[in-house]
Amino acid sequence: MAAKKRTLTTTSATARNPTTTTSATARNPTTTTSLPDPQIKPTKLPFIFKSSLLILIPYLYFLFFRQNHEIEYEIRRSILINALVSIIGFLITVTLIPVASKYVLRRNLYGRDINKKGTPKGDVKVPESLGIVVGIVFLVVAILFQYFNLTADSNWLVEYNAALASICFMFLLGFVDDVLDLPWRVKLVLPSIAALPLLMAYAGHTTIIIPKPLVPYIGLEILDLGWIYKLYMWLLAIFCTNSINIHAGINGLEVGQTVVIASAVLIHNIMQIGASTDPEYQQAHVFSIYLVQPLLATSLALLSYNWYPSSVFVGDTYTYFAGMTLAVVGILGHFSETLLIFFAPQVLNFLLSVPQLAGIIPCPRHRLPKFDPQTGLLTGTKDGTVVNVTLRIFGRKSEPALCIILLLLQAACCCFCFLLRWILTGWYK
Ligand code: UD1
Ligand code: MG
């Protein structure tokens, strides 16, 4: 976080103890009067509720009505319990974000809004790393939910907890990155460490179904990849995590893309449960829903603060956590190919970024568009990102308009994936 200021270098007891002095003066020796805490309110909640209907309507439709096979009562019940716990998680997240904002500001964990530089809003200290609230609430919801559903002898218990360990590890390393501001190449490696609990505990199958058109050439319908499958899982976790983090920097984009992908994953899961009668296949998708519903609920709560103009930033704590959670649900739900199509803009962003990430072209600390304080519009720069390319194609845009275009692109890729699956069903696999 280049924009982050960590002004306090003093080690005095008074400076460390907020009870003995007001936070602003304690952390900035040049400030003589204490500043009031900024007002952090979920002002975009009505917009979030309306947007959620776009997801909820098709989801509930598939959950209750339109299915090839009736969804079992037990499965539907557990999904609904999980949804209820997730809604409680949403409410807790909305309540806790302003509280946590005060604490992170007191520790000088804040950023400047780069796309508002040169305007009064660009000088505001925006609390950073509010992904900590989302991560904590998510983990509590996911851990408590086991009480309602997974019995002690459940086969899923080991993998479920290994998944949570990986998500928790990633969440921790994301927060470490936010606090220590690690060098870029170290950041890239963090997800490879966090994915280890899942890889070590994974006892599921390591086979892939060969696409039907390729079966005559390979001579097999199912291929056991063994350790190569685990290597693939590992690379997928590293990719998903970093790819969300580098498709960022516009108010609402980090959380917005997660919300769109998580919604697509949710709808995909519920469609697959209804389309199959194989209990193991169904269970894989139910398992994925158990993690995606809380992710979606808590992310929507964060979005109500992070949408333009952001009153909080999510930090790498959130981007890493969200990327790892999506990777985990894709891996354990056994739909990683579908997940990669949902991630199409992130794949494109990664490909565009390769020359800068590999050091072939110089990579600045922030690869963001150029903001013009006179017009309030953003112009694409030469940095290789989807954000910049979109601006170069569509012309100068305001920050919220750009974010909406990028999220629509994300949603279009998800719809394309559903269409592709529908066209290829029966022919491809
Ligand atoms: C990644 C990107 C970087 C991009 C940054 C934005 C690469 C290699 N790195 O770096 O190009 O600039 O994410 O998150 O592609 N910020 C805003 N507005 C927002 C969100 C963030 O101005 O809506 C700024 C704030 O100053 C905030 C900072 O970005 O403090 C956070 O950056 P950080 O997440 O630390 O950047 P990276 O993940 O290292
Ligand atoms: Mg980041």
Short mmCIF file of C-alpha atoms and ligand atoms in Angstrom, two decimals:
data_model
loop_
_atom_site.label_atom_id
_atom_site.label_comp_id
_atom_site.label_asym_id
_atom_site.label_seq_id
_atom_site.Cartn_x
_atom_site.Cartn_y
_atom_site.Cartn_z
CA MET A 1 0.00 0.00 0.00
CA ALA A 2 2.09 2.85 -1.25
CA ALA A 3 -0.48 5.41 -0.25
CA LYS A 4 -0.59 4.18 3.30
CA LYS A 5 1.04 6.39 5.89
CA ARG A 6 2.54 4.92 9.01
CA THR A 7 3.53 8.20 10.66
CA LEU A 8 4.08 6.92 14.18
CA THR A 9 7.62 5.96 14.97
CA THR A 10 7.60 6.83 18.65
CA THR A 11 7.67 4.02 21.18
CA SER A 12 6.33 5.98 24.10
CA ALA A 13 3.74 4.32 26.31
CA THR A 14 1.29 7.17 25.85
CA ALA A 15 1.43 6.89 22.10
CA ARG A 16 0.64 3.18 22.28
CA ASN A 17 -2.18 3.47 24.72
CA PRO A 18 -5.23 5.07 23.13
CA THR A 19 -6.87 5.40 26.51
CA THR A 20 -4.31 7.90 27.69
CA THR A 21 -4.51 10.18 24.68
CA THR A 22 -6.66 10.76 21.61
CA SER A 23 -5.64 8.66 18.62
CA ALA A 24 -5.05 11.40 16.07
CA THR A 25 -2.61 13.33 18.22
CA ALA A 26 -0.91 10.17 19.40
CA ARG A 27 -0.09 9.00 15.90
CA ASN A 28 0.73 12.29 14.31
CA PRO A 29 3.07 14.36 16.45
CA THR A 30 2.48 17.41 14.23
CA THR A 31 -1.28 17.41 14.92
CA THR A 32 -2.22 19.56 17.86
CA THR A 33 -6.02 19.11 17.86
CA SER A 34 -7.69 15.70 17.83
CA LEU A 35 -9.62 14.91 14.65
CA PRO A 36 -13.06 13.31 14.84
CA ASP A 37 -13.39 9.77 13.48
CA PRO A 38 -14.78 9.78 9.92
CA GLN A 39 -18.45 8.84 9.56
CA ILE A 40 -18.54 5.31 8.15
CA LYS A 41 -22.06 4.36 7.11
CA PRO A 42 -23.42 1.66 4.79
CA THR A 43 -24.95 4.31 2.53
CA LYS A 44 -25.22 1.95 -0.42
CA LEU A 45 -27.36 -0.67 1.34
CA PRO A 46 -30.54 0.05 -0.73
CA PHE A 47 -28.50 -0.35 -3.92
CA ILE A 48 -27.01 -3.59 -2.57
CA PHE A 49 -30.48 -4.97 -1.71
CA LYS A 50 -31.79 -4.20 -5.20
CA SER A 51 -28.73 -5.71 -6.89
CA SER A 52 -29.02 -8.83 -4.70
CA LEU A 53 -32.44 -9.52 -6.20
CA LEU A 54 -30.73 -10.12 -9.55
CA ILE A 55 -28.93 -13.05 -7.92
CA LEU A 56 -31.65 -14.18 -5.53
CA ILE A 57 -34.44 -14.56 -8.09
CA PRO A 58 -32.70 -17.12 -10.35
CA TYR A 59 -31.16 -18.84 -7.32
CA LEU A 60 -34.47 -19.33 -5.48
CA TYR A 61 -36.10 -20.36 -8.73
CA PHE A 62 -33.60 -23.18 -9.19
CA LEU A 63 -33.68 -24.08 -5.48
CA PHE A 64 -37.44 -24.50 -5.32
CA PHE A 65 -38.86 -24.98 -8.81
CA ARG A 66 -36.97 -25.54 -12.03
CA GLN A 67 -35.02 -28.80 -11.63
CA ASN A 68 -34.75 -32.05 -13.57
CA HIS A 69 -34.90 -33.92 -10.27
CA GLU A 70 -36.49 -32.83 -7.04
CA ILE A 71 -33.83 -31.56 -4.63
CA GLU A 72 -33.90 -33.77 -1.55
CA TYR A 73 -35.57 -32.33 1.51
CA GLU A 74 -32.39 -32.77 3.62
CA ILE A 75 -30.19 -30.94 1.10
CA ARG A 76 -32.64 -28.08 0.73
CA ARG A 77 -32.98 -27.80 4.49
CA SER A 78 -29.23 -27.60 5.07
CA ILE A 79 -28.85 -25.01 2.28
CA LEU A 80 -31.59 -22.90 3.87
CA ILE A 81 -30.00 -23.16 7.35
CA ASN A 82 -26.71 -22.07 5.81
CA ALA A 83 -28.50 -19.17 4.07
CA LEU A 84 -30.02 -18.10 7.37
CA VAL A 85 -26.66 -18.19 9.17
CA SER A 86 -25.18 -16.24 6.24
CA ILE A 87 -27.84 -13.52 6.55
CA ILE A 88 -26.96 -13.21 10.23
CA GLY A 89 -23.32 -12.95 9.08
CA PHE A 90 -24.34 -10.14 6.71
CA LEU A 91 -25.96 -8.18 9.54
CA ILE A 92 -22.98 -8.68 11.86
CA THR A 93 -20.55 -7.58 9.12
CA VAL A 94 -22.58 -4.43 8.39
CA THR A 95 -22.56 -3.61 12.11
CA LEU A 96 -18.88 -4.36 12.73
CA ILE A 97 -17.27 -2.54 9.80
CA PRO A 98 -17.66 0.99 11.28
CA VAL A 99 -16.33 -0.29 14.63
CA ALA A 100 -13.31 -1.97 13.03
CA SER A 101 -12.72 1.14 10.87
CA LYS A 102 -12.09 3.21 13.99
CA TYR A 103 -9.56 0.67 15.26
CA VAL A 104 -7.62 0.38 11.99
CA LEU A 105 -7.49 4.18 11.68
CA ARG A 106 -6.10 4.41 15.21
CA ARG A 107 -3.29 2.12 14.12
CA ASN A 108 -2.72 4.26 11.01
CA LEU A 109 -3.86 1.53 8.68
CA TYR A 110 -5.37 3.67 5.97
CA GLY A 111 -4.99 4.49 2.29
CA ARG A 112 -5.53 7.49 0.05
CA ASP A 113 -7.99 7.14 -2.81
CA ILE A 114 -5.63 7.40 -5.77
CA ASN A 115 -8.44 7.91 -8.29
CA LYS A 116 -9.51 11.06 -6.47
CA LYS A 117 -6.04 12.59 -6.13
CA GLY A 118 -6.18 16.36 -6.54
CA THR A 119 -9.70 16.67 -5.07
CA PRO A 120 -10.64 17.01 -1.36
CA LYS A 121 -11.75 13.36 -1.36
CA GLY A 122 -8.23 12.35 -2.34
CA ASP A 123 -6.91 13.68 0.98
CA VAL A 124 -9.29 11.65 3.14
CA LYS A 125 -7.77 8.81 5.15
CA VAL A 126 -9.76 5.78 4.04
CA PRO A 127 -9.58 2.90 6.56
CA GLU A 128 -7.76 -0.04 4.99
CA SER A 129 -7.97 -3.85 5.40
CA LEU A 130 -11.66 -4.03 6.29
CA GLY A 131 -11.52 -7.53 4.84
CA ILE A 132 -10.63 -8.55 8.41
CA VAL A 133 -14.29 -8.19 9.42
CA VAL A 134 -15.49 -10.21 6.44
CA GLY A 135 -12.90 -12.92 7.03
CA ILE A 136 -13.62 -13.27 10.74
CA VAL A 137 -17.41 -13.33 10.31
CA PHE A 138 -17.10 -15.77 7.39
CA LEU A 139 -14.94 -18.15 9.42
CA VAL A 140 -17.23 -18.01 12.45
CA VAL A 141 -20.27 -18.71 10.26
CA ALA A 142 -18.53 -21.56 8.42
CA ILE A 143 -17.23 -23.12 11.64
CA LEU A 144 -20.54 -22.87 13.53
CA PHE A 145 -22.48 -24.19 10.58
CA GLN A 146 -20.81 -27.61 11.01
CA TYR A 147 -22.84 -28.03 14.18
CA PHE A 148 -26.05 -28.01 12.16
CA ASN A 149 -24.99 -30.23 9.32
CA LEU A 150 -21.87 -32.30 9.31
CA THR A 151 -22.10 -35.32 11.56
CA ALA A 152 -18.97 -36.58 13.34
CA ASP A 153 -18.40 -39.37 10.82
CA SER A 154 -19.00 -37.18 7.81
CA ASN A 155 -16.47 -37.79 5.02
CA TRP A 156 -16.61 -34.11 4.32
CA LEU A 157 -15.52 -33.01 7.76
CA VAL A 158 -11.77 -33.37 7.09
CA GLU A 159 -11.85 -31.57 3.77
CA TYR A 160 -14.24 -28.93 5.05
CA ASN A 161 -11.89 -28.08 7.90
CA ALA A 162 -8.80 -28.28 5.68
CA ALA A 163 -10.54 -25.81 3.34
CA LEU A 164 -11.23 -23.52 6.28
CA ALA A 165 -7.59 -23.83 7.41
CA SER A 166 -6.38 -22.73 3.96
CA ILE A 167 -8.83 -19.83 3.84
CA CYS A 168 -7.86 -18.80 7.38
CA PHE A 169 -4.13 -19.06 6.57
CA MET A 170 -4.61 -16.93 3.45
CA PHE A 171 -6.62 -14.41 5.41
CA LEU A 172 -3.81 -14.15 7.96
CA LEU A 173 -1.12 -13.74 5.30
CA GLY A 174 -3.24 -11.09 3.54
CA PHE A 175 -3.42 -9.13 6.76
CA VAL A 176 0.33 -9.57 7.28
CA ASP A 177 0.80 -8.12 3.80
CA ASP A 178 -1.45 -5.15 4.59
CA VAL A 179 0.47 -4.39 7.76
CA LEU A 180 4.00 -5.05 6.52
CA ASP A 181 3.48 -3.96 2.88
CA LEU A 182 5.49 -6.87 1.49
CA PRO A 183 7.43 -6.63 -1.79
CA TRP A 184 5.46 -7.65 -4.85
CA ARG A 185 7.31 -10.90 -5.55
CA VAL A 186 6.80 -12.08 -1.96
CA LYS A 187 3.08 -11.35 -2.30
CA LEU A 188 2.89 -13.73 -5.26
CA VAL A 189 4.22 -16.60 -3.14
CA LEU A 190 1.87 -16.21 -0.15
CA PRO A 191 -1.05 -18.22 -1.63
CA SER A 192 1.27 -21.15 -2.36
CA ILE A 193 1.87 -21.43 1.41
CA ALA A 194 -1.76 -20.91 2.35
CA ALA A 195 -2.97 -23.65 -0.01
CA LEU A 196 -0.88 -26.31 1.79
CA PRO A 197 -3.47 -27.38 4.43
CA LEU A 198 -5.98 -28.20 1.72
CA LEU A 199 -3.45 -30.00 -0.47
CA MET A 200 -2.15 -32.11 2.43
CA ALA A 201 -5.61 -33.12 3.66
CA TYR A 202 -7.16 -33.66 0.25
CA ALA A 203 -8.24 -37.27 -0.03
CA GLY A 204 -10.74 -36.87 -2.85
CA HIS A 205 -10.33 -38.33 -6.29
CA THR A 206 -7.50 -37.19 -8.54
CA THR A 207 -9.19 -38.26 -11.75
CA ILE A 208 -10.52 -36.20 -14.62
CA ILE A 209 -13.24 -37.13 -17.09
CA ILE A 210 -11.83 -37.03 -20.60
CA PRO A 211 -13.97 -34.90 -22.96
CA LYS A 212 -15.98 -37.22 -25.22
CA PRO A 213 -14.47 -35.97 -28.51
CA LEU A 214 -10.99 -36.87 -27.17
CA VAL A 215 -11.86 -40.36 -25.85
CA PRO A 216 -11.11 -42.17 -29.19
CA TYR A 217 -7.65 -40.59 -29.32
CA ILE A 218 -6.70 -41.17 -25.67
CA GLY A 219 -8.46 -44.50 -25.29
CA LEU A 220 -9.70 -43.71 -21.79
CA GLU A 221 -12.87 -42.16 -20.39
CA ILE A 222 -11.39 -41.39 -17.00
CA LEU A 223 -7.74 -40.50 -16.38
CA ASP A 224 -6.10 -40.59 -12.95
CA LEU A 225 -3.64 -37.70 -12.77
CA GLY A 226 -2.33 -38.55 -9.29
CA TRP A 227 0.07 -35.87 -7.96
CA ILE A 228 -0.36 -33.79 -11.13
CA TYR A 229 -3.97 -33.17 -10.05
CA LYS A 230 -2.71 -31.82 -6.71
CA LEU A 231 -0.18 -29.64 -8.52
CA TYR A 232 -3.06 -28.30 -10.64
CA MET A 233 -5.10 -27.58 -7.47
CA TRP A 234 -2.14 -25.74 -6.02
CA LEU A 235 -1.61 -23.60 -9.13
CA LEU A 236 -5.33 -22.84 -9.31
CA ALA A 237 -5.31 -21.57 -5.72
CA ILE A 238 -2.26 -19.39 -6.44
CA PHE A 239 -3.84 -18.03 -9.60
CA CYS A 240 -7.32 -17.26 -8.20
CA THR A 241 -5.90 -15.49 -5.20
CA ASN A 242 -3.42 -13.27 -7.02
CA SER A 243 -5.71 -12.62 -9.96
CA ILE A 244 -8.38 -10.98 -7.77
CA ASN A 245 -5.72 -8.89 -6.06
CA ILE A 246 -4.29 -7.48 -9.30
CA HIS A 247 -7.70 -6.76 -10.90
CA ALA A 248 -8.26 -3.94 -8.43
CA GLY A 249 -7.82 -0.30 -7.54
CA ILE A 250 -11.25 1.02 -8.57
CA ASN A 251 -13.86 1.61 -5.83
CA GLY A 252 -16.02 -1.51 -5.54
CA LEU A 253 -14.08 -3.62 -8.06
CA GLU A 254 -12.40 -6.06 -5.65
CA VAL A 255 -15.63 -6.91 -3.84
CA GLY A 256 -17.84 -6.47 -6.92
CA GLN A 257 -15.97 -9.09 -8.95
CA THR A 258 -16.11 -11.49 -5.99
CA VAL A 259 -19.86 -10.96 -5.65
CA VAL A 260 -20.45 -11.61 -9.37
CA ILE A 261 -18.26 -14.75 -9.43
CA ALA A 262 -19.70 -16.07 -6.13
CA SER A 263 -23.24 -15.55 -7.48
CA ALA A 264 -22.39 -17.47 -10.65
CA VAL A 265 -20.84 -20.26 -8.56
CA LEU A 266 -23.97 -20.39 -6.39
CA ILE A 267 -26.32 -20.65 -9.37
CA HIS A 268 -24.06 -23.22 -11.03
CA ASN A 269 -24.05 -25.35 -7.87
CA ILE A 270 -27.79 -25.33 -7.42
CA MET A 271 -28.34 -26.18 -11.08
CA GLN A 272 -25.94 -29.12 -10.83
CA ILE A 273 -27.55 -30.48 -7.66
CA GLY A 274 -30.92 -30.55 -9.39
CA ALA A 275 -29.51 -32.01 -12.60
CA SER A 276 -27.93 -35.06 -10.96
CA THR A 277 -29.03 -38.02 -8.85
CA ASP A 278 -25.50 -39.11 -7.90
CA PRO A 279 -25.22 -38.40 -4.12
CA GLU A 280 -21.44 -37.84 -4.22
CA TYR A 281 -21.72 -35.36 -7.09
CA GLN A 282 -24.57 -33.58 -5.33
CA GLN A 283 -22.63 -33.48 -2.06
CA ALA A 284 -19.64 -31.81 -3.76
CA HIS A 285 -21.88 -28.99 -4.94
CA VAL A 286 -23.74 -28.71 -1.63
CA PHE A 287 -20.36 -28.41 0.09
CA SER A 288 -19.45 -25.60 -2.28
CA ILE A 289 -22.71 -23.79 -1.46
CA TYR A 290 -21.93 -24.02 2.28
CA LEU A 291 -18.88 -21.84 1.68
CA VAL A 292 -20.17 -19.58 -1.09
CA GLN A 293 -23.32 -18.39 0.66
CA PRO A 294 -21.43 -16.90 3.63
CA LEU A 295 -18.81 -15.47 1.25
CA LEU A 296 -21.52 -13.76 -0.78
CA ALA A 297 -23.43 -12.46 2.24
CA THR A 298 -20.39 -11.00 4.00
CA SER A 299 -19.00 -9.58 0.74
CA LEU A 300 -22.31 -7.80 0.02
CA ALA A 301 -22.07 -6.23 3.47
CA LEU A 302 -18.55 -5.00 2.67
CA LEU A 303 -19.67 -3.73 -0.74
CA SER A 304 -22.21 -1.46 0.94
CA TYR A 305 -19.22 0.48 2.33
CA ASN A 306 -16.78 -0.07 -0.51
CA TRP A 307 -18.94 0.95 -3.48
CA TYR A 308 -18.13 4.38 -4.97
CA PRO A 309 -17.26 6.61 -3.16
CA SER A 310 -15.54 4.07 -0.90
CA SER A 311 -15.65 4.82 2.79
CA VAL A 312 -13.46 1.80 3.49
CA PHE A 313 -10.83 -0.15 1.53
CA VAL A 314 -10.83 -3.93 1.57
CA GLY A 315 -7.06 -4.53 1.64
CA ASP A 316 -5.14 -7.57 0.53
CA THR A 317 -6.72 -9.28 3.53
CA TYR A 318 -9.95 -9.42 1.54
CA THR A 319 -8.61 -9.99 -2.00
CA TYR A 320 -6.51 -12.97 -0.88
CA PHE A 321 -9.24 -14.37 1.32
CA ALA A 322 -11.89 -14.09 -1.42
CA GLY A 323 -9.60 -15.58 -4.08
CA MET A 324 -8.69 -18.53 -1.87
CA THR A 325 -12.32 -19.18 -0.92
CA LEU A 326 -13.40 -19.23 -4.56
CA ALA A 327 -10.49 -21.51 -5.47
CA VAL A 328 -11.38 -23.88 -2.63
CA VAL A 329 -15.05 -24.13 -3.61
CA GLY A 330 -14.06 -24.75 -7.22
CA ILE A 331 -11.55 -27.45 -6.27
CA LEU A 332 -13.74 -29.30 -3.78
CA GLY A 333 -16.88 -28.84 -5.89
CA HIS A 334 -14.92 -30.34 -8.83
CA PHE A 335 -15.78 -27.59 -11.31
CA SER A 336 -12.43 -25.86 -11.76
CA GLU A 337 -12.83 -25.55 -15.58
CA THR A 338 -16.14 -23.76 -15.11
CA LEU A 339 -14.56 -21.58 -12.42
CA LEU A 340 -11.78 -20.56 -14.81
CA ILE A 341 -14.37 -19.36 -17.35
CA PHE A 342 -16.08 -17.35 -14.59
CA PHE A 343 -12.59 -15.91 -14.01
CA ALA A 344 -12.15 -14.97 -17.70
CA PRO A 345 -11.53 -11.21 -17.06
CA GLN A 346 -9.00 -12.13 -14.38
CA VAL A 347 -7.28 -14.55 -16.80
CA LEU A 348 -7.14 -11.77 -19.41
CA ASN A 349 -5.86 -9.31 -16.80
CA PHE A 350 -3.16 -11.78 -15.79
CA LEU A 351 -2.07 -12.32 -19.42
CA LEU A 352 -1.93 -8.55 -19.97
CA SER A 353 0.09 -8.21 -16.75
CA VAL A 354 2.70 -10.89 -17.53
CA PRO A 355 5.27 -8.53 -19.17
CA GLN A 356 5.19 -6.23 -16.11
CA LEU A 357 5.00 -9.02 -13.53
CA ALA A 358 7.91 -10.82 -15.19
CA GLY A 359 9.94 -7.59 -15.13
CA ILE A 360 10.22 -7.35 -18.94
CA ILE A 361 8.50 -3.95 -18.78
CA PRO A 362 8.90 -1.75 -15.65
CA CYS A 363 6.07 -2.31 -13.14
CA PRO A 364 5.06 0.74 -11.07
CA ARG A 365 3.67 0.26 -7.54
CA HIS A 366 0.14 1.14 -8.75
CA ARG A 367 -0.95 0.33 -12.30
CA LEU A 368 -4.02 2.52 -12.15
CA PRO A 369 -5.60 4.87 -14.72
CA LYS A 370 -4.81 8.60 -14.77
CA PHE A 371 -7.33 10.75 -12.91
CA ASP A 372 -8.19 14.23 -14.12
CA PRO A 373 -9.41 16.31 -11.12
CA GLN A 374 -10.95 18.91 -13.47
CA THR A 375 -13.35 16.57 -15.26
CA GLY A 376 -13.43 13.76 -12.65
CA LEU A 377 -12.73 11.23 -15.44
CA LEU A 378 -10.21 8.41 -15.67
CA THR A 379 -7.97 7.85 -18.69
CA GLY A 380 -6.33 4.51 -19.50
CA THR A 381 -2.55 4.33 -19.13
CA LYS A 382 -0.11 1.99 -20.92
CA ASP A 383 0.03 -0.37 -17.92
CA GLY A 384 -1.20 -3.81 -18.93
CA THR A 385 -4.48 -4.23 -17.04
CA VAL A 386 -8.09 -4.86 -18.08
CA VAL A 387 -8.97 -1.59 -16.30
CA ASN A 388 -6.67 0.42 -18.57
CA VAL A 389 -7.57 -1.52 -21.72
CA THR A 390 -11.29 -0.97 -21.03
CA LEU A 391 -10.69 2.76 -20.75
CA ARG A 392 -8.64 2.77 -23.93
CA ILE A 393 -11.45 0.96 -25.79
CA PHE A 394 -14.48 2.80 -24.36
CA GLY A 395 -12.84 6.18 -23.80
CA ARG A 396 -12.60 8.22 -20.61
CA LYS A 397 -15.04 7.24 -17.89
CA SER A 398 -15.97 8.19 -14.35
CA GLU A 399 -14.89 5.71 -11.65
CA PRO A 400 -18.37 4.24 -10.92
CA ALA A 401 -19.17 3.95 -14.65
CA LEU A 402 -15.89 2.11 -15.21
CA CYS A 403 -16.59 -0.23 -12.29
CA ILE A 404 -20.07 -1.02 -13.63
CA ILE A 405 -18.67 -1.77 -17.11
CA LEU A 406 -16.05 -4.10 -15.59
CA LEU A 407 -18.64 -5.91 -13.47
CA LEU A 408 -20.97 -6.26 -16.47
CA LEU A 409 -18.05 -7.78 -18.37
CA GLN A 410 -17.57 -10.20 -15.49
CA ALA A 411 -21.27 -11.08 -15.49
CA ALA A 412 -21.23 -11.49 -19.30
CA CYS A 413 -18.37 -14.02 -18.96
CA CYS A 414 -20.38 -15.95 -16.36
CA CYS A 415 -23.46 -15.97 -18.64
CA PHE A 416 -21.26 -17.09 -21.55
CA CYS A 417 -20.00 -19.94 -19.38
CA PHE A 418 -23.56 -21.09 -18.60
CA LEU A 419 -24.40 -20.92 -22.33
CA LEU A 420 -21.26 -22.88 -23.21
CA ARG A 421 -22.08 -25.57 -20.65
CA TRP A 422 -25.63 -25.81 -21.98
CA ILE A 423 -24.42 -26.14 -25.61
CA LEU A 424 -21.72 -28.68 -24.75
CA THR A 425 -23.79 -30.86 -22.37
CA GLY A 426 -23.88 -34.43 -23.61
CA TRP A 427 -21.41 -33.70 -26.39
CA TYR A 428 -18.34 -32.61 -24.43
CA LYS A 429 -18.66 -34.65 -21.20
C1 UD1 B 1 -2.45 -4.32 -6.80
C2 UD1 B 1 -1.97 -3.95 -8.21
C3 UD1 B 1 -1.74 -2.45 -8.32
C4 UD1 B 1 -3.02 -1.71 -7.94
C5 UD1 B 1 -3.47 -2.12 -6.54
C6 UD1 B 1 -4.80 -1.49 -6.20
C7 UD1 B 1 -0.51 -5.19 -9.67
C8 UD1 B 1 0.82 -5.84 -9.86
N1 UD1 B 1 -0.72 -4.64 -8.48
O1 UD1 B 1 -1.35 -4.05 -5.94
O2 UD1 B 1 -1.39 -2.14 -9.65
O3 UD1 B 1 -2.80 -0.33 -7.97
O4 UD1 B 1 -3.61 -3.56 -6.47
O5 UD1 B 1 -5.48 -2.14 -5.20
O6 UD1 B 1 -1.33 -5.21 -10.56
N2 UD1 B 1 -6.82 1.98 -3.92
C9 UD1 B 1 -7.53 3.03 -4.43
N3 UD1 B 1 -8.83 2.83 -4.76
C10 UD1 B 1 -9.45 1.62 -4.59
C11 UD1 B 1 -8.71 0.55 -4.06
C12 UD1 B 1 -7.39 0.76 -3.73
O7 UD1 B 1 -7.01 4.12 -4.59
O8 UD1 B 1 -10.64 1.49 -4.89
C13 UD1 B 1 -5.41 2.21 -3.51
C14 UD1 B 1 -5.36 2.79 -2.10
O9 UD1 B 1 -4.32 3.71 -2.03
C15 UD1 B 1 -5.05 1.56 -1.28
C16 UD1 B 1 -4.18 0.79 -2.22
O10 UD1 B 1 -4.72 1.00 -3.52
O11 UD1 B 1 -4.39 1.89 -0.08
C17 UD1 B 1 -4.16 -0.69 -1.94
O12 UD1 B 1 -3.19 -1.25 -2.74
P1 UD1 B 1 -2.66 -2.73 -2.46
O13 UD1 B 1 -3.82 -3.65 -2.33
O14 UD1 B 1 -1.68 -2.76 -1.38
O15 UD1 B 1 -1.93 -2.99 -3.83
P2 UD1 B 1 -1.41 -4.38 -4.37
O16 UD1 B 1 -2.33 -5.45 -4.05
O17 UD1 B 1 0.02 -4.57 -3.98
MG MG B 2 -4.28 -5.44 -3.17
#
